[in-house]
DNA sequence: GCATCCGATTTGTGATCACAGTTTGCAGAT
DNA sequence: ATCTGCAAACTGTGATCACAAATCGGATGC
């Protein structure tokens, strides 16, 4: 007798190291871990109910993406970025994101803009609720929803590693600042999308990315 | 009694997984491995005189950087890129490399240009000798020597993962083409550097990157 | 000739262990 | 009180193993 298949036809259950990787990656990207926090193989293994081996593979993978830093003694912590490094990562965002947005513009349709609108509302609610993790999550989802339409998987992949590196720092900055007003540039992005204005869209993204971080840093 | 220290004061000998990683990474980036070639844990372990564990960590790290692809069954091979993917990676290079060059321009001094000149000569010799690996290696070294002056480690890191992803493909394309003339744009790059002309430098890099690959692809 | 099937071999996965190095916390001395 | 030293606990590294899945080989059938 066959088990009733709830989701897909076949999903060959992901390996343990992949589950651990995904869980940790989401935590780092959404800023659920503060900068400088140390992660231990046995601790993660216990947390996910696996042995040290898959935990080690997940950490190795995340450090390769810059999501975690490796001390000289092999200890793994979430990165504490210098101001220069933060600035550089923001400049990379300012280089990649307008390009991805521009590529997506040609393929953008109304349903996409509506979806981004509703994500943006969730983002505003998260700000009002003072929920840093949910704020970061919806903000990234707003951007990613747009960039997925660019059909440039390699570029989006690079950008996501940048987001990963900034995750803990953004959380720390947000907590220190406690902003209460919504990011003003999302509306500009949506307007430029609706108008089909490439130059305005690029500019809106560049300012959203740089101003956002610069504002937090100040 | 102390052993005489030959090189540095202290070099705490790198872990096995790191040695394996470095070795494989260089092979992939320089195009010493053809696209589609499979790598096995036990095979790599034998080759480097280690067990499966460090070999697995090295492979996990390289797949995280896009240097290798992971099949559904967990088998690791060097990637066979589609034309679209090659095109996209070239566009990423065209986005990052002019920016890095521009940043380096302000800090570039004569000794740097001389060094690039001599690397370029080695590159020309490699072409004349029909040595694909040495051609790729000197070409990348030419670019990296310039970009190191940009003092933008995060951006250079991203770019290197792009180079990694292109490594095997560039080798395959080179072998299929057997070019005999030196890349013409390196001279333009050097001239723009000497003239301190930012616009010309950006353009020279953009064309070097796109033309180079497009020329190989045709 | 060409596809199919089945067994032997090879492969990745994950657990466990011993070991060396590091970190931590507490004691005693200045 | 503050610093120093030391022992106990902890941590990452790498080897080895059992196991299930995938791959490959050749023989068999059409």
mmCIF file with all atom_site columns, N, CA and C in Angstrom, chain A residues 84 88 91, chain B residues 100 103-104 107 146-156:
data_model
loop_
_atom_site.group_PDB
_atom_site.id
_atom_site.type_symbol
_atom_site.label_atom_id
_atom_site.label_alt_id
_atom_site.label_comp_id
_atom_site.label_asym_id
_atom_site.label_entity_id
_atom_site.label_seq_id
_atom_site.pdbx_PDB_ins_code
_atom_site.Cartn_x
_atom_site.Cartn_y
_atom_site.Cartn_z
_atom_site.occupancy
_atom_site.B_iso_or_equiv
_atom_site.pdbx_formal_charge
_atom_site.auth_seq_id
_atom_site.auth_comp_id
_atom_site.auth_asym_id
_atom_site.auth_atom_id
_atom_site.pdbx_PDB_model_num
ATOM 1  N N  . UNK A 1 84  ? 34.556 49.694 6.832   1.00 0.00 ? 84  UNK A N  1
ATOM 2  C CA . UNK A 1 84  ? 34.977 49.638 5.435   1.00 0.00 ? 84  UNK A CA 1
ATOM 3  C C  . UNK A 1 84  ? 34.314 48.481 4.708   1.00 0.00 ? 84  UNK A C  1
ATOM 4  N N  . UNK A 1 88  ? 31.802 48.567 1.546   1.00 0.00 ? 88  UNK A N  1
ATOM 5  C CA . UNK A 1 88  ? 32.091 47.897 0.284   1.00 0.00 ? 88  UNK A CA 1
ATOM 6  C C  . UNK A 1 88  ? 30.944 46.987 -0.135  1.00 0.00 ? 88  UNK A C  1
ATOM 7  N N  . UNK A 1 91  ? 28.255 48.950 -1.585  1.00 0.00 ? 91  UNK A N  1
ATOM 8  C CA . UNK A 1 91  ? 28.558 49.383 -2.954  1.00 0.00 ? 91  UNK A CA 1
ATOM 9  C C  . UNK A 1 91  ? 28.348 48.246 -3.956  1.00 0.00 ? 91  UNK A C  1
ATOM 10 N N  . UNK B 2 100 ? 36.384 47.501 -10.675 1.00 0.00 ? 100 UNK B N  1
ATOM 11 C CA . UNK B 2 100 ? 37.615 47.236 -9.931  1.00 0.00 ? 100 UNK B CA 1
ATOM 12 C C  . UNK B 2 100 ? 38.798 47.963 -10.558 1.00 0.00 ? 100 UNK B C  1
ATOM 13 N N  . UNK B 2 103 ? 38.712 51.587 -9.639  1.00 0.00 ? 103 UNK B N  1
ATOM 14 C CA . UNK B 2 103 ? 39.158 51.831 -8.264  1.00 0.00 ? 103 UNK B CA 1
ATOM 15 C C  . UNK B 2 103 ? 40.671 51.708 -8.135  1.00 0.00 ? 103 UNK B C  1
ATOM 16 N N  . UNK B 2 104 ? 41.245 50.806 -8.924  1.00 0.00 ? 104 UNK B N  1
ATOM 17 C CA . UNK B 2 104 ? 42.694 50.599 -8.842  1.00 0.00 ? 104 UNK B CA 1
ATOM 18 C C  . UNK B 2 104 ? 43.454 51.747 -9.491  1.00 0.00 ? 104 UNK B C  1
ATOM 19 N N  . UNK B 2 107 ? 45.170 54.341 -7.412  1.00 0.00 ? 107 UNK B N  1
ATOM 20 C CA . UNK B 2 107 ? 46.315 53.895 -6.617  1.00 0.00 ? 107 UNK B CA 1
ATOM 21 C C  . UNK B 2 107 ? 47.432 53.285 -7.458  1.00 0.00 ? 107 UNK B C  1
ATOM 22 N N  . UNK B 2 146 ? 46.068 43.910 -11.243 1.00 0.00 ? 146 UNK B N  1
ATOM 23 C CA . UNK B 2 146 ? 45.459 45.241 -11.270 1.00 0.00 ? 146 UNK B CA 1
ATOM 24 C C  . UNK B 2 146 ? 44.427 45.398 -10.157 1.00 0.00 ? 146 UNK B C  1
ATOM 25 N N  . UNK B 2 147 ? 43.555 44.411 -10.021 1.00 0.00 ? 147 UNK B N  1
ATOM 26 C CA . UNK B 2 147 ? 42.424 44.567 -9.108  1.00 0.00 ? 147 UNK B CA 1
ATOM 27 C C  . UNK B 2 147 ? 42.844 44.577 -7.641  1.00 0.00 ? 147 UNK B C  1
ATOM 28 N N  . UNK B 2 148 ? 43.959 43.932 -7.350  1.00 0.00 ? 148 UNK B N  1
ATOM 29 C CA . UNK B 2 148 ? 44.418 43.942 -5.965  1.00 0.00 ? 148 UNK B CA 1
ATOM 30 C C  . UNK B 2 148 ? 44.635 45.368 -5.480  1.00 0.00 ? 148 UNK B C  1
ATOM 31 N N  . UNK B 2 149 ? 45.000 46.260 -6.399  1.00 0.00 ? 149 UNK B N  1
ATOM 32 C CA . UNK B 2 149 ? 45.214 47.643 -6.022  1.00 0.00 ? 149 UNK B CA 1
ATOM 33 C C  . UNK B 2 149 ? 43.922 48.371 -5.691  1.00 0.00 ? 149 UNK B C  1
ATOM 34 N N  . UNK B 2 150 ? 42.795 47.803 -6.052  1.00 0.00 ? 150 UNK B N  1
ATOM 35 C CA . UNK B 2 150 ? 41.518 48.453 -5.784  1.00 0.00 ? 150 UNK B CA 1
ATOM 36 C C  . UNK B 2 150 ? 41.185 48.435 -4.300  1.00 0.00 ? 150 UNK B C  1
ATOM 37 N N  . UNK B 2 151 ? 41.846 47.543 -3.578  1.00 0.00 ? 151 UNK B N  1
ATOM 38 C CA . UNK B 2 151 ? 41.581 47.398 -2.148  1.00 0.00 ? 151 UNK B CA 1
ATOM 39 C C  . UNK B 2 151 ? 40.095 47.198 -1.876  1.00 0.00 ? 151 UNK B C  1
ATOM 40 N N  . UNK B 2 152 ? 39.503 46.320 -2.636  1.00 0.00 ? 152 UNK B N  1
ATOM 41 C CA . UNK B 2 152 ? 38.093 45.979 -2.469  1.00 0.00 ? 152 UNK B CA 1
ATOM 42 C C  . UNK B 2 152 ? 37.976 44.465 -2.363  1.00 0.00 ? 152 UNK B C  1
ATOM 43 N N  . UNK B 2 153 ? 38.365 43.935 -1.192  1.00 0.00 ? 153 UNK B N  1
ATOM 44 C CA . UNK B 2 153 ? 38.490 42.471 -1.093  1.00 0.00 ? 153 UNK B CA 1
ATOM 45 C C  . UNK B 2 153 ? 37.175 41.738 -1.341  1.00 0.00 ? 153 UNK B C  1
ATOM 46 N N  . UNK B 2 154 ? 36.064 42.299 -0.919  1.00 0.00 ? 154 UNK B N  1
ATOM 47 C CA . UNK B 2 154 ? 34.800 41.585 -1.116  1.00 0.00 ? 154 UNK B CA 1
ATOM 48 C C  . UNK B 2 154 ? 34.464 41.492 -2.593  1.00 0.00 ? 154 UNK B C  1
ATOM 49 N N  . UNK B 2 155 ? 34.673 42.591 -3.304  1.00 0.00 ? 155 UNK B N  1
ATOM 50 C CA . UNK B 2 155 ? 34.357 42.573 -4.731  1.00 0.00 ? 155 UNK B CA 1
ATOM 51 C C  . UNK B 2 155 ? 35.292 41.639 -5.476  1.00 0.00 ? 155 UNK B C  1
ATOM 52 N N  . UNK B 2 156 ? 36.572 41.676 -5.118  1.00 0.00 ? 156 UNK B N  1
ATOM 53 C CA . UNK B 2 156 ? 37.515 40.768 -5.763  1.00 0.00 ? 156 UNK B CA 1
ATOM 54 C C  . UNK B 2 156 ? 37.160 39.319 -5.446  1.00 0.00 ? 156 UNK B C  1
#
